[in-house]
Amino acid sequence: MTTSDPTLLASFVDAIASGQLEVVDLTTPLSSATPALRLPAPFANLVDFSLEEVSAYNEPGPFWRHNNIHTGEHVGTHLDAPVHWITGRDGDDVSQIAVRRLVGTASVIDVARQVAADPDYLLTVADVEAWEAEHGRLAVGTWLLLRTGWEVRGGSEAEFLNADESGSHTPGVAVDCAEWLATEREITGLGVETVGVDAGLAGGFDPAFPVHHHFLGNDKYGLTSLRNLGRLPATGAVIVVAPLPIVGGTGSPSRVLALVEGAAA
Ligand code: MN
């Protein structure tokens, strides 16, 4: 390579500037209105996200405005680190995750049609095998992103959690599929549009919360409350996942960006 050749990173930056690469935000805006998990008694819930004003160009800070933030680790679009689950208790906390694993390809599997007919729909091994027959085996290190169409409910916590007396009716992954993905495929993690990586009724599965159980116990991650998955191709996009490096943290609200080859290419 001569000095006049564009470098890999210069080409990358040029592609973003020209629109050949589009940057798509997969993150839910974080506010006190962001839907959060509501565990039933006797379990304890995290605090919701909130902003607390400390100064706003006034006496406590005449030239500046700044706030305290209050939040649970697992609020809004967030990453689940291995130590979040008892099966991953000896694994990495969110500050220990190797950052190279936070940048990877996205493999998008779309079950929105099935979920429209059944909000309790569970991804099956057959669904993934059908996807692989079309797009190839799930790549080593890829993030599997489950498109369910659930994001359209994000403006209302009641619609997002979709709970009744029998529990929360939101889609997820079947028990055998969670184990198969965690042990038979070398993926980095699972990203979903719903409030958690497991289905709403997964507390009653065996094992309970199988995605948490198998993924976090196998050094894989979870990613929740994603939006705009419909703007990603089935394969070919790259995502950047940016949790805060909270020392000892079991997860963190995260900005998640996708790089997608655009029409200008
Ligand atoms: Mn979580």
mmCIF file of C-alpha atoms and ligand atoms in Angstrom:
data_model
loop_
_atom_site.group_PDB
_atom_site.id
_atom_site.type_symbol
_atom_site.label_atom_id
_atom_site.label_comp_id
_atom_site.label_asym_id
_atom_site.label_seq_id
_atom_site.Cartn_x
_atom_site.Cartn_y
_atom_site.Cartn_z
ATOM 1 C CA MET A 1 0.000 0.000 0.000
ATOM 2 C CA THR A 2 1.365 3.425 -0.931
ATOM 3 C CA THR A 3 0.853 6.502 1.192
ATOM 4 C CA SER A 4 -1.687 7.798 -1.342
ATOM 5 C CA ASP A 5 -3.955 4.774 -0.895
ATOM 6 C CA PRO A 6 -6.905 5.365 1.348
ATOM 7 C CA THR A 7 -6.610 3.449 4.548
ATOM 8 C CA LEU A 8 -9.263 1.017 5.646
ATOM 9 C CA LEU A 9 -10.609 3.486 8.189
ATOM 10 C CA ALA A 10 -10.488 6.425 5.796
ATOM 11 C CA SER A 11 -12.577 4.401 3.334
ATOM 12 C CA PHE A 12 -14.976 3.611 6.120
ATOM 13 C CA VAL A 13 -15.394 7.252 7.113
ATOM 14 C CA ASP A 14 -15.815 8.272 3.468
ATOM 15 C CA ALA A 15 -18.520 5.643 3.041
ATOM 16 C CA ILE A 16 -20.458 7.079 5.982
ATOM 17 C CA ALA A 17 -20.055 10.652 4.732
ATOM 18 C CA SER A 18 -21.243 9.707 1.248
ATOM 19 C CA GLY A 19 -24.178 7.619 2.452
ATOM 20 C CA GLN A 20 -22.774 4.384 1.053
ATOM 21 C CA LEU A 21 -22.874 3.240 4.663
ATOM 22 C CA GLU A 22 -25.952 4.277 6.629
ATOM 23 C CA VAL A 23 -25.832 4.495 10.420
ATOM 24 C CA VAL A 24 -29.109 3.209 11.879
ATOM 25 C CA ASP A 25 -29.947 3.741 15.541
ATOM 26 C CA LEU A 26 -31.381 0.566 17.081
ATOM 27 C CA THR A 27 -31.784 2.203 20.497
ATOM 28 C CA THR A 28 -34.992 3.103 22.342
ATOM 29 C CA PRO A 29 -34.813 6.694 23.678
ATOM 30 C CA LEU A 30 -34.201 6.570 27.426
ATOM 31 C CA SER A 31 -36.619 8.506 29.624
ATOM 32 C CA SER A 32 -38.875 8.046 32.624
ATOM 33 C CA ALA A 33 -41.496 6.805 30.141
ATOM 34 C CA THR A 34 -39.323 3.989 28.741
ATOM 35 C CA PRO A 35 -41.058 0.652 29.375
ATOM 36 C CA ALA A 36 -39.330 -1.538 31.965
ATOM 37 C CA LEU A 37 -39.723 -5.057 33.288
ATOM 38 C CA ARG A 38 -42.216 -5.458 36.155
ATOM 39 C CA LEU A 39 -41.434 -8.531 38.220
ATOM 40 C CA PRO A 40 -44.312 -9.951 40.266
ATOM 41 C CA ALA A 41 -44.112 -10.118 44.072
ATOM 42 C CA PRO A 42 -42.112 -11.263 45.979
ATOM 43 C CA PHE A 43 -39.342 -10.261 43.548
ATOM 44 C CA ALA A 44 -37.777 -6.797 43.775
ATOM 45 C CA ASN A 45 -37.818 -4.421 40.841
ATOM 46 C CA LEU A 46 -35.159 -1.982 39.661
ATOM 47 C CA VAL A 47 -35.823 1.746 39.690
ATOM 48 C CA ASP A 48 -37.006 3.309 36.468
ATOM 49 C CA PHE A 49 -34.824 5.738 34.616
ATOM 50 C CA SER A 50 -35.170 9.347 35.736
ATOM 51 C CA LEU A 51 -33.387 12.659 35.412
ATOM 52 C CA GLU A 52 -32.863 14.826 38.493
ATOM 53 C CA GLU A 53 -32.047 18.415 37.755
ATOM 54 C CA VAL A 54 -29.085 19.761 39.742
ATOM 55 C CA SER A 55 -28.736 23.075 37.989
ATOM 56 C CA ALA A 56 -30.171 24.751 34.917
ATOM 57 C CA TYR A 57 -28.309 28.020 34.316
ATOM 58 C CA ASN A 58 -29.473 29.183 37.724
ATOM 59 C CA GLU A 59 -28.098 29.738 41.229
ATOM 60 C CA PRO A 60 -26.750 26.168 41.741
ATOM 61 C CA GLY A 61 -24.978 26.473 38.385
ATOM 62 C CA PRO A 62 -25.362 29.825 36.711
ATOM 63 C CA PHE A 63 -23.625 28.997 33.438
ATOM 64 C CA TRP A 64 -24.473 25.342 33.097
ATOM 65 C CA ARG A 65 -27.185 22.770 33.241
ATOM 66 C CA HIS A 66 -26.556 19.257 34.518
ATOM 67 C CA ASN A 67 -28.531 16.396 35.959
ATOM 68 C CA ASN A 68 -28.140 13.300 38.008
ATOM 69 C CA ILE A 69 -29.446 10.152 36.386
ATOM 70 C CA HIS A 70 -31.117 7.384 38.297
ATOM 71 C CA THR A 71 -31.592 4.033 36.605
ATOM 72 C CA GLY A 72 -31.557 0.319 36.996
ATOM 73 C CA GLU A 73 -28.946 -1.513 34.950
ATOM 74 C CA HIS A 74 -31.616 -3.336 32.968
ATOM 75 C CA VAL A 75 -33.749 -0.442 31.745
ATOM 76 C CA GLY A 76 -34.517 0.408 28.130
ATOM 77 C CA THR A 77 -32.175 -0.826 25.436
ATOM 78 C CA HIS A 78 -29.600 -2.651 27.524
ATOM 79 C CA LEU A 79 -27.049 -5.432 27.534
ATOM 80 C CA ASP A 80 -27.197 -8.457 29.835
ATOM 81 C CA ALA A 81 -23.700 -9.534 30.921
ATOM 82 C CA PRO A 82 -22.958 -13.155 31.910
ATOM 83 C CA VAL A 83 -22.939 -12.379 35.654
ATOM 84 C CA HIS A 84 -26.573 -11.262 35.411
ATOM 85 C CA TRP A 85 -27.621 -14.904 35.661
ATOM 86 C CA ILE A 86 -26.764 -17.569 38.197
ATOM 87 C CA THR A 87 -25.520 -19.833 35.386
ATOM 88 C CA GLY A 88 -23.012 -17.120 34.419
ATOM 89 C CA ARG A 89 -22.058 -16.050 37.910
ATOM 90 C CA ASP A 90 -18.362 -16.825 37.335
ATOM 91 C CA GLY A 91 -18.333 -15.035 33.980
ATOM 92 C CA ASP A 92 -17.684 -11.454 32.942
ATOM 93 C CA ASP A 93 -19.363 -8.433 34.417
ATOM 94 C CA VAL A 94 -20.280 -5.694 31.967
ATOM 95 C CA SER A 95 -16.950 -3.893 32.420
ATOM 96 C CA GLN A 96 -14.999 -7.074 31.678
ATOM 97 C CA ILE A 97 -16.548 -7.946 28.331
ATOM 98 C CA ALA A 98 -13.946 -7.963 25.548
ATOM 99 C CA VAL A 99 -14.814 -4.915 23.457
ATOM 100 C CA ARG A 100 -14.131 -6.725 20.185
ATOM 101 C CA ARG A 101 -17.246 -8.787 20.910
ATOM 102 C CA LEU A 102 -19.311 -5.601 21.036
ATOM 103 C CA VAL A 103 -18.757 -5.030 17.313
ATOM 104 C CA GLY A 104 -20.040 -7.746 15.026
ATOM 105 C CA THR A 105 -22.242 -8.791 12.175
ATOM 106 C CA ALA A 106 -26.014 -8.812 12.567
ATOM 107 C CA SER A 107 -28.103 -11.798 11.520
ATOM 108 C CA VAL A 108 -31.760 -10.781 11.465
ATOM 109 C CA ILE A 109 -34.459 -13.413 11.674
ATOM 110 C CA ASP A 110 -37.983 -12.119 11.097
ATOM 111 C CA VAL A 111 -40.911 -13.775 12.862
ATOM 112 C CA ALA A 112 -43.173 -10.688 12.857
ATOM 113 C CA ARG A 113 -45.837 -12.560 10.888
ATOM 114 C CA GLN A 114 -45.998 -15.371 13.452
ATOM 115 C CA VAL A 115 -46.009 -12.887 16.351
ATOM 116 C CA ALA A 116 -48.861 -10.899 14.794
ATOM 117 C CA ALA A 117 -50.946 -14.078 15.006
ATOM 118 C CA ASP A 118 -49.639 -15.160 18.428
ATOM 119 C CA PRO A 119 -47.931 -12.719 20.833
ATOM 120 C CA ASP A 120 -46.550 -15.716 22.786
ATOM 121 C CA TYR A 121 -44.743 -17.004 19.686
ATOM 122 C CA LEU A 122 -41.448 -18.773 20.419
ATOM 123 C CA LEU A 123 -38.595 -18.982 17.933
ATOM 124 C CA THR A 124 -37.876 -22.606 17.048
ATOM 125 C CA VAL A 125 -34.798 -24.494 15.875
ATOM 126 C CA ALA A 126 -36.740 -25.114 12.655
ATOM 127 C CA ASP A 127 -37.130 -21.339 12.177
ATOM 128 C CA VAL A 128 -33.384 -20.862 12.504
ATOM 129 C CA GLU A 129 -32.599 -23.814 10.248
ATOM 130 C CA ALA A 130 -34.948 -22.385 7.607
ATOM 131 C CA TRP A 131 -33.148 -19.034 7.910
ATOM 132 C CA GLU A 132 -29.790 -20.810 7.568
ATOM 133 C CA ALA A 133 -30.989 -22.685 4.472
ATOM 134 C CA GLU A 134 -31.549 -19.288 2.834
ATOM 135 C CA HIS A 135 -28.720 -17.199 4.298
ATOM 136 C CA GLY A 136 -26.083 -19.674 5.412
ATOM 137 C CA ARG A 137 -25.039 -20.950 8.796
ATOM 138 C CA LEU A 138 -25.048 -18.341 11.569
ATOM 139 C CA ALA A 139 -21.578 -16.820 11.379
ATOM 140 C CA VAL A 140 -19.070 -17.125 14.184
ATOM 141 C CA GLY A 141 -19.362 -14.051 16.365
ATOM 142 C CA THR A 142 -22.610 -12.790 14.871
ATOM 143 C CA TRP A 143 -25.388 -11.156 16.865
ATOM 144 C CA LEU A 144 -28.711 -12.879 16.209
ATOM 145 C CA LEU A 145 -31.421 -10.206 16.140
ATOM 146 C CA LEU A 146 -35.010 -11.364 16.512
ATOM 147 C CA ARG A 147 -37.414 -9.205 14.536
ATOM 148 C CA THR A 148 -40.919 -9.485 15.979
ATOM 149 C CA GLY A 149 -42.556 -6.155 15.145
ATOM 150 C CA TRP A 150 -42.912 -5.572 18.886
ATOM 151 C CA GLU A 151 -41.283 -2.139 18.688
ATOM 152 C CA VAL A 152 -44.543 -0.536 17.521
ATOM 153 C CA ARG A 153 -45.855 -1.058 21.066
ATOM 154 C CA GLY A 154 -42.970 0.868 22.627
ATOM 155 C CA GLY A 155 -44.935 4.056 23.215
ATOM 156 C CA SER A 156 -47.074 2.358 25.859
ATOM 157 C CA GLU A 157 -45.729 0.220 28.684
ATOM 158 C CA ALA A 158 -49.077 -1.575 28.962
ATOM 159 C CA GLU A 159 -48.998 -2.549 25.295
ATOM 160 C CA PHE A 160 -45.284 -3.343 25.468
ATOM 161 C CA LEU A 161 -45.613 -5.685 28.466
ATOM 162 C CA ASN A 162 -48.985 -7.002 27.239
ATOM 163 C CA ALA A 163 -49.800 -8.513 30.628
ATOM 164 C CA ASP A 164 -53.032 -10.002 31.900
ATOM 165 C CA GLU A 165 -53.922 -12.208 34.854
ATOM 166 C CA SER A 166 -52.047 -15.107 33.206
ATOM 167 C CA GLY A 167 -48.817 -13.168 32.785
ATOM 168 C CA SER A 168 -46.973 -11.107 30.186
ATOM 169 C CA HIS A 169 -47.645 -12.144 26.618
ATOM 170 C CA THR A 170 -44.552 -11.241 24.619
ATOM 171 C CA PRO A 171 -42.586 -13.334 22.113
ATOM 172 C CA GLY A 172 -39.279 -15.082 22.726
ATOM 173 C CA VAL A 173 -37.328 -18.263 22.133
ATOM 174 C CA ALA A 174 -38.333 -21.875 22.756
ATOM 175 C CA VAL A 175 -36.411 -23.767 25.446
ATOM 176 C CA ASP A 176 -34.709 -26.207 23.069
ATOM 177 C CA CYS A 177 -33.874 -23.414 20.621
ATOM 178 C CA ALA A 178 -32.274 -21.303 23.371
ATOM 179 C CA GLU A 179 -30.026 -24.224 24.349
ATOM 180 C CA TRP A 180 -29.241 -25.066 20.720
ATOM 181 C CA LEU A 181 -28.279 -21.492 19.846
ATOM 182 C CA ALA A 182 -26.147 -21.182 22.969
ATOM 183 C CA THR A 183 -24.285 -24.453 22.505
ATOM 184 C CA GLU A 184 -24.410 -25.386 18.797
ATOM 185 C CA ARG A 185 -23.708 -21.955 17.281
ATOM 186 C CA GLU A 186 -20.775 -19.657 18.078
ATOM 187 C CA ILE A 187 -22.852 -16.494 18.153
ATOM 188 C CA THR A 188 -22.085 -13.533 20.424
ATOM 189 C CA GLY A 189 -25.586 -12.844 21.645
ATOM 190 C CA LEU A 190 -29.281 -12.468 21.048
ATOM 191 C CA GLY A 191 -30.955 -9.107 20.511
ATOM 192 C CA VAL A 192 -34.713 -8.645 20.806
ATOM 193 C CA GLU A 193 -37.327 -5.891 20.518
ATOM 194 C CA THR A 194 -39.078 -6.845 23.749
ATOM 195 C CA VAL A 195 -38.367 -5.806 27.350
ATOM 196 C CA GLY A 196 -36.238 -8.904 28.027
ATOM 197 C CA VAL A 197 -34.502 -11.584 26.001
ATOM 198 C CA ASP A 198 -36.884 -14.247 27.253
ATOM 199 C CA ALA A 199 -40.550 -14.588 26.377
ATOM 200 C CA GLY A 200 -43.079 -13.016 28.731
ATOM 201 C CA LEU A 201 -44.182 -16.399 30.043
ATOM 202 C CA ALA A 202 -40.643 -17.836 30.315
ATOM 203 C CA GLY A 203 -40.666 -17.816 34.116
ATOM 204 C CA GLY A 204 -42.796 -20.942 33.829
ATOM 205 C CA PHE A 205 -40.526 -22.732 31.351
ATOM 206 C CA ASP A 206 -38.044 -25.498 32.297
ATOM 207 C CA PRO A 207 -35.468 -24.172 32.830
ATOM 208 C CA ALA A 208 -37.021 -20.856 33.769
ATOM 209 C CA PHE A 209 -35.922 -18.002 31.497
ATOM 210 C CA PRO A 210 -34.063 -20.338 29.109
ATOM 211 C CA VAL A 211 -32.333 -17.629 27.061
ATOM 212 C CA HIS A 212 -30.863 -16.101 30.214
ATOM 213 C CA HIS A 213 -30.022 -19.577 31.522
ATOM 214 C CA HIS A 214 -28.269 -20.870 28.413
ATOM 215 C CA PHE A 215 -26.851 -17.715 26.839
ATOM 216 C CA LEU A 216 -25.409 -16.050 29.941
ATOM 217 C CA GLY A 217 -24.169 -19.421 31.163
ATOM 218 C CA ASN A 218 -22.304 -19.913 27.869
ATOM 219 C CA ASP A 219 -20.534 -16.530 27.746
ATOM 220 C CA LYS A 220 -23.110 -15.056 25.375
ATOM 221 C CA TYR A 221 -24.951 -11.778 25.817
ATOM 222 C CA GLY A 222 -28.457 -10.423 25.684
ATOM 223 C CA LEU A 223 -29.657 -7.170 24.158
ATOM 224 C CA THR A 224 -33.173 -5.827 24.587
ATOM 225 C CA SER A 225 -35.692 -3.199 23.477
ATOM 226 C CA LEU A 226 -34.141 -2.798 20.044
ATOM 227 C CA ARG A 227 -35.834 -0.711 17.368
ATOM 228 C CA ASN A 228 -35.521 -0.346 13.615
ATOM 229 C CA LEU A 229 -34.569 -3.978 13.008
ATOM 230 C CA GLY A 230 -36.806 -3.724 9.929
ATOM 231 C CA ARG A 231 -34.207 -1.407 8.403
ATOM 232 C CA LEU A 232 -31.542 -4.115 8.513
ATOM 233 C CA PRO A 233 -30.938 -6.784 5.885
ATOM 234 C CA ALA A 234 -31.037 -10.417 6.975
ATOM 235 C CA THR A 235 -27.259 -10.447 6.743
ATOM 236 C CA GLY A 236 -24.596 -7.895 5.913
ATOM 237 C CA ALA A 237 -25.115 -5.233 8.573
ATOM 238 C CA VAL A 238 -22.630 -4.638 11.372
ATOM 239 C CA ILE A 239 -23.692 -3.524 14.842
ATOM 240 C CA VAL A 240 -21.836 -1.625 17.538
ATOM 241 C CA VAL A 241 -23.081 -2.257 21.080
ATOM 242 C CA ALA A 242 -21.967 0.278 23.686
ATOM 243 C CA PRO A 243 -22.797 -0.550 27.306
ATOM 244 C CA LEU A 244 -21.219 1.534 30.053
ATOM 245 C CA PRO A 245 -18.242 -0.245 31.662
ATOM 246 C CA ILE A 246 -19.881 -0.383 35.092
ATOM 247 C CA VAL A 247 -17.403 -2.184 37.349
ATOM 248 C CA GLY A 248 -19.214 -5.151 38.828
ATOM 249 C CA GLY A 249 -22.270 -4.319 36.745
ATOM 250 C CA THR A 250 -24.584 -7.055 35.510
ATOM 251 C CA GLY A 251 -25.688 -5.028 32.515
ATOM 252 C CA SER A 252 -26.034 -1.478 31.291
ATOM 253 C CA PRO A 253 -28.251 0.723 29.218
ATOM 254 C CA SER A 254 -26.567 0.701 25.828
ATOM 255 C CA ARG A 255 -26.493 2.635 22.602
ATOM 256 C CA VAL A 256 -26.734 0.221 19.716
ATOM 257 C CA LEU A 257 -25.883 1.386 16.209
ATOM 258 C CA ALA A 258 -26.056 -0.548 12.975
ATOM 259 C CA LEU A 259 -23.970 0.099 9.864
ATOM 260 C CA VAL A 260 -25.932 -0.789 6.758
ATOM 261 C CA GLU A 261 -24.841 -0.638 3.150
ATOM 262 C CA GLY A 262 -27.130 1.991 1.640
ATOM 263 C CA ALA A 263 -28.699 2.665 -1.731
ATOM 264 C CA ALA A 264 -25.940 5.121 -2.618
ATOM 265 C CA ALA A 265 -23.408 2.277 -2.767
HETATM 266 MN MN MN B 1 -31.529 -7.450 31.397
#
